Coordinates of C-alpha atoms in Angstrom, one line a residue:
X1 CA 71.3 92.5 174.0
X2 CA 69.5 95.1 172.1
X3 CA 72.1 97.2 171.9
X4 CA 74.5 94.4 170.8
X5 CA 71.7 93.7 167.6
X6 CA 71.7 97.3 166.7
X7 CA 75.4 97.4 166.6
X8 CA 75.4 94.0 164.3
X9 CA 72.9 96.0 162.2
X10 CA 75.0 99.1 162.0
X11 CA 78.0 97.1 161.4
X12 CA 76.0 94.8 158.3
X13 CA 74.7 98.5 157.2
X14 CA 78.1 99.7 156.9
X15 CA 79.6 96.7 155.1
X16 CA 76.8 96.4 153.1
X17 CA 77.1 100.4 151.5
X18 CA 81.3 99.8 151.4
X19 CA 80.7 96.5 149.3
X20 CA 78.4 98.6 147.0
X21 CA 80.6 101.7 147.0
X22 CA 83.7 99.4 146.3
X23 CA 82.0 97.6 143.3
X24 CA 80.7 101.4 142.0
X25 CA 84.0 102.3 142.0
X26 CA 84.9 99.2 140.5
X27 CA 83.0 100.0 137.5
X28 CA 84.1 103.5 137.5
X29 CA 87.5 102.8 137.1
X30 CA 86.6 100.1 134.4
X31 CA 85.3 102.9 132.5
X32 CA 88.1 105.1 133.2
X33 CA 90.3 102.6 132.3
X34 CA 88.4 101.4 128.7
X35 CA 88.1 105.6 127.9
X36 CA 91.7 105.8 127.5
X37 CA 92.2 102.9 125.0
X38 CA 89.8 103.5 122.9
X39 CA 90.7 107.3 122.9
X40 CA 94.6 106.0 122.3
X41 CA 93.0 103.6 119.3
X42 CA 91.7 107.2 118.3
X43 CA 95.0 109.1 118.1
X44 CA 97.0 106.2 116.3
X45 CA 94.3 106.0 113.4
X46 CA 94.2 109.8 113.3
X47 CA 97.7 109.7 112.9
X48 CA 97.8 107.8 110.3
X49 CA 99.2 109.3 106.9
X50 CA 96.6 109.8 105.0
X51 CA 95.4 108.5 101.5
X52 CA 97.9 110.5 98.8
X53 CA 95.4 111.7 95.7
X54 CA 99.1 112.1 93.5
X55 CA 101.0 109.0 92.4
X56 CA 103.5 108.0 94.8
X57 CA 106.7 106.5 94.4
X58 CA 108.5 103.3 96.2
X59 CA 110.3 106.1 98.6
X60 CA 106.8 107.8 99.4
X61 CA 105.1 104.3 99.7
X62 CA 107.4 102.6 102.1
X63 CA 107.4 105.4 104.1
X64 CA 103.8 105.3 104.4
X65 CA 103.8 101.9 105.4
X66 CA 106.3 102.7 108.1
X67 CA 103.9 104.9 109.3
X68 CA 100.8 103.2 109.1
X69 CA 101.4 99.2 109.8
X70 CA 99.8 97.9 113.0
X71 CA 101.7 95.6 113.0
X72 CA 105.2 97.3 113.0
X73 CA 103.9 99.3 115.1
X74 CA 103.7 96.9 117.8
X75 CA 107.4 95.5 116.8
X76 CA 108.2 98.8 118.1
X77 CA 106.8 98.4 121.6
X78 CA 109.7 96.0 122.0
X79 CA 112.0 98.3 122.3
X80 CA 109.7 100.1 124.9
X81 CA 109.2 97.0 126.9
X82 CA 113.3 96.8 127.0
X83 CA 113.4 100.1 128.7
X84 CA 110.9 98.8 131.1
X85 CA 113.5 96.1 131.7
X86 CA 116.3 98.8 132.4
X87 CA 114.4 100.5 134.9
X88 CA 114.0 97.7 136.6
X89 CA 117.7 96.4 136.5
X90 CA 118.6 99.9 137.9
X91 CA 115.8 99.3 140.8
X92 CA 116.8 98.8 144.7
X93 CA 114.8 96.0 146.4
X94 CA 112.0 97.5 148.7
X95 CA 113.7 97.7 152.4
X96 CA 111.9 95.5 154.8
X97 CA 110.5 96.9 158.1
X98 CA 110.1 94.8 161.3
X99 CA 108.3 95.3 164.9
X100 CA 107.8 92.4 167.5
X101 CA 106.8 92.9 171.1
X102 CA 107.3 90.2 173.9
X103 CA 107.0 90.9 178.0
X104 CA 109.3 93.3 179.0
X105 CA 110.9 94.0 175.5
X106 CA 109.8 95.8 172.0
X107 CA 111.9 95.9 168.8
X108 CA 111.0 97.6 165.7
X109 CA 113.6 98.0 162.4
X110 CA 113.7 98.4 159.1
X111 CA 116.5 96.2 156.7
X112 CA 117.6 96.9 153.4
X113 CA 119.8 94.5 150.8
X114 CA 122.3 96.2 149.2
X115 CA 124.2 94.7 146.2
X116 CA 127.5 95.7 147.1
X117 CA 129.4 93.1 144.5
X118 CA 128.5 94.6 141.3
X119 CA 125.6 93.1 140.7
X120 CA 123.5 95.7 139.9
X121 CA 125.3 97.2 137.3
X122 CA 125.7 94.0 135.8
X123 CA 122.0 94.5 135.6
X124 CA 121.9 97.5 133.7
X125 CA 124.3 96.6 130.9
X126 CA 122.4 93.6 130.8
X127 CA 119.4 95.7 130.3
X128 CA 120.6 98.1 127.9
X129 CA 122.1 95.2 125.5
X130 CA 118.6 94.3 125.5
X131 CA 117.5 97.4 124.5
X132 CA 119.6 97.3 121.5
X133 CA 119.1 93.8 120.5
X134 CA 115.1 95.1 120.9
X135 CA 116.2 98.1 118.2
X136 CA 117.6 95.5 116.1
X137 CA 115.0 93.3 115.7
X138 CA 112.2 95.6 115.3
X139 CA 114.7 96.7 112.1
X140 CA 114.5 93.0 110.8
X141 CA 110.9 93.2 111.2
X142 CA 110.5 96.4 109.6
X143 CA 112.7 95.1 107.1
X144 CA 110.7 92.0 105.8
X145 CA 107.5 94.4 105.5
X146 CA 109.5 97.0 103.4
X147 CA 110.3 93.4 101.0
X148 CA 106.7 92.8 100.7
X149 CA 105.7 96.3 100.0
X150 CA 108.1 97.1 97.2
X151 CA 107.2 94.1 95.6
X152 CA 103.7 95.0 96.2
X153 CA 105.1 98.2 94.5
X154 CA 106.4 96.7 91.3
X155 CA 103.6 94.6 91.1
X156 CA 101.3 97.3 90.8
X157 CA 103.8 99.7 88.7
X158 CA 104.1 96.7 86.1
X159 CA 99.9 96.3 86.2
X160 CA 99.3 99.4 85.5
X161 CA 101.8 99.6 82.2
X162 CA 100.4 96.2 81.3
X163 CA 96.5 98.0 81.6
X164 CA 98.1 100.2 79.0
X165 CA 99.6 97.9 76.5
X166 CA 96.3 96.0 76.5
X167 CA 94.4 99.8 75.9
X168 CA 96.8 100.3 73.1
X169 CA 96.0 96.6 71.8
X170 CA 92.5 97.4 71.7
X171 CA 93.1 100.8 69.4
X172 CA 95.4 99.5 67.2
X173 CA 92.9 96.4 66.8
X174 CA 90.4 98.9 66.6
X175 CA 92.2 101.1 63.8
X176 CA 92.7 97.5 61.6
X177 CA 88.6 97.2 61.6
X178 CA 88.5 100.4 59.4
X179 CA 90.7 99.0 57.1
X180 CA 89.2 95.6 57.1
X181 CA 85.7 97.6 56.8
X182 CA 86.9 99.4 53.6
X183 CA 88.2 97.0 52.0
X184 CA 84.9 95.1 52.4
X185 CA 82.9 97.8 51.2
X186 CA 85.4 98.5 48.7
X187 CA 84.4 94.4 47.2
X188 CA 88.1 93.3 48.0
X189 CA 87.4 91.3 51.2
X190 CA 84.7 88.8 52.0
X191 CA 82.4 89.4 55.0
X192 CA 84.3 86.1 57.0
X193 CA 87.2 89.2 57.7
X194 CA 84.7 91.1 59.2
X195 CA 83.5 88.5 61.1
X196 CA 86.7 87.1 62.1
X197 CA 88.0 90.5 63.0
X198 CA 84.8 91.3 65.2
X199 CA 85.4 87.8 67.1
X200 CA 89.0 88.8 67.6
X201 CA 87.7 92.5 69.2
X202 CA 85.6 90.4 71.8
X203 CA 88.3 88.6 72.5
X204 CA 90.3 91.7 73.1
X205 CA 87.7 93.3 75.2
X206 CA 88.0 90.1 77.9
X207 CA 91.8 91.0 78.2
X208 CA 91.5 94.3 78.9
X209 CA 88.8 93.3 81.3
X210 CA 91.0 90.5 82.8
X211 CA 94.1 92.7 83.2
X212 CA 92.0 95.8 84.6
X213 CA 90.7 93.6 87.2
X214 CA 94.3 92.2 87.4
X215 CA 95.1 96.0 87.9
X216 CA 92.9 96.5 90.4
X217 CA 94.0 93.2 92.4
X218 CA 97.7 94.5 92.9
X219 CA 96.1 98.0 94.1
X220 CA 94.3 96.4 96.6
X221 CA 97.1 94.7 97.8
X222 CA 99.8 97.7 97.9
X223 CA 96.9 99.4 99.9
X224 CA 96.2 97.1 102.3
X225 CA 100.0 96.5 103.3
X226 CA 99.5 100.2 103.6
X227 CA 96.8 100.0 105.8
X228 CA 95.0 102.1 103.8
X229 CA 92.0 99.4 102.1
X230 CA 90.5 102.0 100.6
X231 CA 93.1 104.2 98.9
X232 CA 92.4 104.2 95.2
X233 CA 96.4 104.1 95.1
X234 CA 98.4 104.9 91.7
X235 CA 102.5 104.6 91.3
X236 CA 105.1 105.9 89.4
X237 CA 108.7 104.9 89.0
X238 CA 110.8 103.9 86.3
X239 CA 111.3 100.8 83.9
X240 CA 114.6 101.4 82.3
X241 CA 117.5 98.8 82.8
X242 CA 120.1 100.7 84.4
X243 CA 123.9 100.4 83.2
X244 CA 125.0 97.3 84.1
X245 CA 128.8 98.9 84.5
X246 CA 127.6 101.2 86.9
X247 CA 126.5 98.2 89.4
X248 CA 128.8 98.0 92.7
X249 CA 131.1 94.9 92.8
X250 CA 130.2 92.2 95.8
X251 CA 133.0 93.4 98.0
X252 CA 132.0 97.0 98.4
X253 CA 128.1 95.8 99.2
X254 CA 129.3 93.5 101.7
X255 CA 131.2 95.8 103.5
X256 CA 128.0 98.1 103.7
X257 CA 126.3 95.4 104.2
X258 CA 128.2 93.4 107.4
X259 CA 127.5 96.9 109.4
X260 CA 124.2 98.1 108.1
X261 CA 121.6 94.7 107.5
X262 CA 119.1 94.5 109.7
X263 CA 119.6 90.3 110.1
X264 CA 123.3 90.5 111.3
X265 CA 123.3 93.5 113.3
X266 CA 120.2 91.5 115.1
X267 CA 121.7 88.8 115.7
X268 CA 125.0 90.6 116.7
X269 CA 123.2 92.2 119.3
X270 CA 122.1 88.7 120.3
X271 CA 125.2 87.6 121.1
X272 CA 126.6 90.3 122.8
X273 CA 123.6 89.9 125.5
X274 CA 124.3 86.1 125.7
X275 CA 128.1 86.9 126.6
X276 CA 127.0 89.8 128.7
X277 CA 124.3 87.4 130.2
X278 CA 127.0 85.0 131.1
X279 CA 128.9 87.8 133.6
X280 CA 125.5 88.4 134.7
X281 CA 124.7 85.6 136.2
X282 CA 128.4 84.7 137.9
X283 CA 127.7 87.9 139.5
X284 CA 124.4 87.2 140.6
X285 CA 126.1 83.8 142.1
X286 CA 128.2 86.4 144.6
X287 CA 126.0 86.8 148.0
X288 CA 123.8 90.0 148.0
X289 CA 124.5 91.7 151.8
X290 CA 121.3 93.2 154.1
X291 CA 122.0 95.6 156.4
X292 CA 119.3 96.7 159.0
X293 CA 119.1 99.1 161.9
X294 CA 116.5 98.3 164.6
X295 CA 115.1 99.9 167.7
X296 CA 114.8 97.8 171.4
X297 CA 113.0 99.1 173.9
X298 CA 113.9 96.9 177.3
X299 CA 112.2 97.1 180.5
X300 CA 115.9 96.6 182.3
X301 CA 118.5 97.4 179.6
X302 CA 116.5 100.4 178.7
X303 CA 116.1 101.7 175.1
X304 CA 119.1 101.2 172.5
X305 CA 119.8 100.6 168.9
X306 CA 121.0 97.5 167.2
X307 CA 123.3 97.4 164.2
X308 CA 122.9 94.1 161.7
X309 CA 124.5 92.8 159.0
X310 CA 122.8 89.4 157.3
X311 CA 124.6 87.4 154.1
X312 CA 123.5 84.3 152.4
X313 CA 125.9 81.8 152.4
X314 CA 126.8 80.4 148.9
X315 CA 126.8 76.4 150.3
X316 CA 124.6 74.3 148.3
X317 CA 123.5 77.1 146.0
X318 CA 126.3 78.4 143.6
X319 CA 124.0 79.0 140.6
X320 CA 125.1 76.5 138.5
X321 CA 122.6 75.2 136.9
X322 CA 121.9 79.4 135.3
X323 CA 125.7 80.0 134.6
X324 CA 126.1 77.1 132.6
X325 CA 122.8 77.7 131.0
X326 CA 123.7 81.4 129.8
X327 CA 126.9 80.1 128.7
X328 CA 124.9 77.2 126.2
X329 CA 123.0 80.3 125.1
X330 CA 125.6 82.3 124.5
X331 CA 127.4 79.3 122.2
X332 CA 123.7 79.1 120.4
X333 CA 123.5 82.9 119.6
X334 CA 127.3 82.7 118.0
X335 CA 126.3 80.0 115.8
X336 CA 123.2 81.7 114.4
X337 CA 125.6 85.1 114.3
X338 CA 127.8 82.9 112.0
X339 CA 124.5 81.2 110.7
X340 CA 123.4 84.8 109.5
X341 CA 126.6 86.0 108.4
X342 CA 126.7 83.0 105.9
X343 CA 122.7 83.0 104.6
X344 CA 123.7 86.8 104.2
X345 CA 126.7 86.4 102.3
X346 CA 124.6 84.0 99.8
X347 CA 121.8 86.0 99.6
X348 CA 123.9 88.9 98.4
X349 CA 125.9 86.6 96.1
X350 CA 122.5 84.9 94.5
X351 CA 121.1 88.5 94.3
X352 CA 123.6 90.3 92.0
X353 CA 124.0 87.7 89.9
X354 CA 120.0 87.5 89.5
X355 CA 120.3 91.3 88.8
X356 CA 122.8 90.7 86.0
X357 CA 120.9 88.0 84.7
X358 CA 117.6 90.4 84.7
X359 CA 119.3 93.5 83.4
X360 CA 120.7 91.8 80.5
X361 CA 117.6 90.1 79.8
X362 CA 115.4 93.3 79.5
X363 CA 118.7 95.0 77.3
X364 CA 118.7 92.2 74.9
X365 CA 114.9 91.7 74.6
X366 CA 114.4 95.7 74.2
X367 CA 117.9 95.8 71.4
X368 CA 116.7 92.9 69.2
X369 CA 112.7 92.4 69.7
X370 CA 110.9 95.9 70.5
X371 CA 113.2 97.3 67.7
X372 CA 111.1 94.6 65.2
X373 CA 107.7 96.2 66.6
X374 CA 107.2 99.1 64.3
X375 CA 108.8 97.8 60.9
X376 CA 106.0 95.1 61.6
X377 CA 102.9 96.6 62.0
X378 CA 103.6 98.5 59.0
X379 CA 104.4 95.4 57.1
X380 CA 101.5 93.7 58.2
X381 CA 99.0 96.6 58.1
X382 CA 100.4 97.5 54.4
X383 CA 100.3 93.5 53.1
X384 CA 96.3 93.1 53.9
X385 CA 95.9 96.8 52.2
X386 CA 97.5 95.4 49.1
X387 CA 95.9 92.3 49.1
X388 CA 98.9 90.2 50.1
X389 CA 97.9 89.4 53.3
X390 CA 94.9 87.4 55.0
X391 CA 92.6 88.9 58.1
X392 CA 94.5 85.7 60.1
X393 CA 97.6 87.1 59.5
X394 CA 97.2 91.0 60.3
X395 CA 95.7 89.5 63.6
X396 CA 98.4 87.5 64.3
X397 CA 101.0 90.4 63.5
X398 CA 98.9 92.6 66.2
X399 CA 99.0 89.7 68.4
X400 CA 102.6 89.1 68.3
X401 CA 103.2 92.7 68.8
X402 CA 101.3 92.5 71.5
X403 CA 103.1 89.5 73.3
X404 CA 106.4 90.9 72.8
X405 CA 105.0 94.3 74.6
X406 CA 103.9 92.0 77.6
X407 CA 106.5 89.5 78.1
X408 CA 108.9 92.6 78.5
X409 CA 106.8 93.8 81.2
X410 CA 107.5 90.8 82.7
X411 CA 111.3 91.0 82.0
X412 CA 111.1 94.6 83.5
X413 CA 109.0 93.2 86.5
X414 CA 111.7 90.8 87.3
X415 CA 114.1 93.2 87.1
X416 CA 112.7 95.3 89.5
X417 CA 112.1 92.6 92.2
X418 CA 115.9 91.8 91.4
X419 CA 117.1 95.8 92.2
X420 CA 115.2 95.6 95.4
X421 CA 116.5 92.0 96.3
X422 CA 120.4 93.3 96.3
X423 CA 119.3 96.4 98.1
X424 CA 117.5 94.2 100.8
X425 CA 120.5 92.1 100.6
X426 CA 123.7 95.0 100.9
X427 CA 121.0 97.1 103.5
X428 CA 120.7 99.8 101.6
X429 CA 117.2 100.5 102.6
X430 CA 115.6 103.6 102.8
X431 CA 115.9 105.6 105.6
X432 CA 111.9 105.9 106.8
X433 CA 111.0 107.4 110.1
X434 CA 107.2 106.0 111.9

């Protein structure tokens, strides 16, 4: 009996140090597994792009977005998870292994299923068409980010000009008070000029403030698509209206356009799974064969091997209910193909003629209202000098000037978004690698 205790003590003892050493390793390989995340989180922020100090342009900015979203990023990992999928489409089932033992006789084996009717090959095209359709859709995803970020882009091109027309505002206001101050000390003007123009200077210095903070809103914002929140960012680019007669005609876009957006190749690749899908699962319908070899040992027959061959038998089950489900699928992704094809062929349509519209705009506005920006401050500047003129109305001439200076910022702002809306539209986006 004593002996029987100790032995229940040893055995408790022993249990007792493996449940410890099991939850010490536990919490080793917790460790070991935390140490290699957060030394991955590591690598991807230090391969981030850093901060430019230069000016960058839409090209250098979208590229750094490419590189830097989290976010596209893991769109990415799709594509990674399809090629999981593929490997395990082109994956053999585990054999089986046997052994039973009755009086007289022993029998071990092993069994393996073989798909000898095509299916697995059916598999892996099934696989790889989800591999592209992955590709594709992490290109529509990348593509609605590039969107945001050029308008991001113009946004903060256009703020930055508009900061400058408000600076030069300021001078030219500032320039008028030494003419408004001479002719006061000169006996010609009243002190209400003075006054008035001193109000209208304060009044200036809240817009400059308002469109510096505006200024520093739309930097904020290009950063942070960037993933960069603090990069004191600055662009460059241009604000010209291009020649109208150099803009490509709808048919050539589309033509670009039905092989190269991101939308239709997506849901191209969509369908081409759903039909795939469809032979897929007619396959799987056909009977997958085992085949085993096992071992007898006998007490009379002796020892021999045994040969089997095992098949389900396609009664009751004919997959029915999955066939005609991929084949409803397969109808669904061809009418959101045809879906896209037509929201595509608007969209392209709605976007040159908004670029058109835009171009023309800035041309006009530039030909018949800039052109009147010079000849009048002159006019107005030289009218108060002489005595013709009232303080209200040399500060409404520098106010007009300065609203025809702004609303074409606004034309060229418009503009912009409408060049980058028929590029998004045809698919001519730039070629930016993560």
């Amino acid at each position: 009996m004593k002996a029987l205790k100790m032995t229940k003590l040893h055995s408790l003892a022993m249990a007792a140090a493996l449940c410890c050493g099991a939850f010490s390793g536990t919490s080793h390989a917790a460790d070991a597994a935390v140490t290699p995340t957060l030394n991955t989180g590591a690598e991807r922020i230090a391969g981030q792009v850093a901060a430019p100090v230069q000016p960058v342009t839409l090209q250098e900015y979208l590229r750094i977005v490419v590189q830097n979203q989290p976010a596209l990023a893991a769109d990415r990992m799709q594509l990674d998870l399809a090629k999981a999928d593929s490997k395990t489409a082109a994956t053999f089932s585990n054999p089986v292994a046997h052994y039973s033992s009755k009086r007289g006789e022993k029998e071990w084996g092993v069994e393996q299923a073989i798909p000898i009717f095509g299916q697995r090959g059916m598999r892996i095209e099934n696989a790889r068409l989800g591999e592209q359709a992955a590709a594709a859709n992490s290109d529509v995803a990348v593509a609605t980010t590039l969107s945001d970020a050029a308008h991001a882009f113009n946004e903060l091109l256009v703020a930055q000009q508009r900061y400058q027309v408000w600076l030069a505002a300021r001078d030219e206001l500032d320039k008028a008070g030494f003419i408004v101050k001479g002719q006061i000390e000169a006996g010609t003007r009243s002190r209400y000029d003075g006054a008035r123009l001193n109000l209208q200077q304060a009044q200036m210095s809240m817009q400059v403030s308002k469109a510096q903070a505006a200024l520093r809103d739309a930097a904020a914002r290009v950063a942070s698509i960037a993933a960069l929140p603090q990069w004191k960012v600055r662009v460059e680019g241009s604000l010209q209206a291009t020649d109208l007669r150099k803009a490509p005609a709808y048919d050539q876009l589309w033509s670009t356009a039905q092989t190269q957006l991101p939308s239709l190749r997506a849901s191209q690749a969509e369908l081409d799974r759903a039909r795939q899908k469809i032979k897929l699962e007619q396959r799987e319908a056909l009977p997958t064969t085992s085949f085993g070899l096992s071992r007898i040992r006998n007490s009379v027959d002796g020892s021999f091997n045994q040969v089997g061959v095992s098949v389900e038998i396609p009664l009751f089950d004919r997959r029915q209910g999955p066939i005609e489900r991929a084949k409803v699928e397969a109808d669904q992704a061809e009418l959101r193909r045809d879906a896209a094809v037509l929201a595509a062929q608007s969209e392209l349509q709605r976007a040159l003629q908004q670029l058109s519209l835009r171009r023309t705009a800035v041309r006009d506005y530039e030909k018949e209202g800039l052109a009147q920006i010079a000849p009048l401050h002159q006019m107005a500047q030289d009218a108060y000098k002489l005595g013709k003129g009232t303080i209200l109305e040399l500060i409404d001439a520098l106010g007009s000037i300065n609203e025809h200076r702004l609303e074409h910022l606004e034309l060229v702002k418009d503009m912009l978004d409408a060049e980058w809306e028929v590029r998004q539209a045809s698919g001519d986006l730039p070629q930016v690698q993560p």
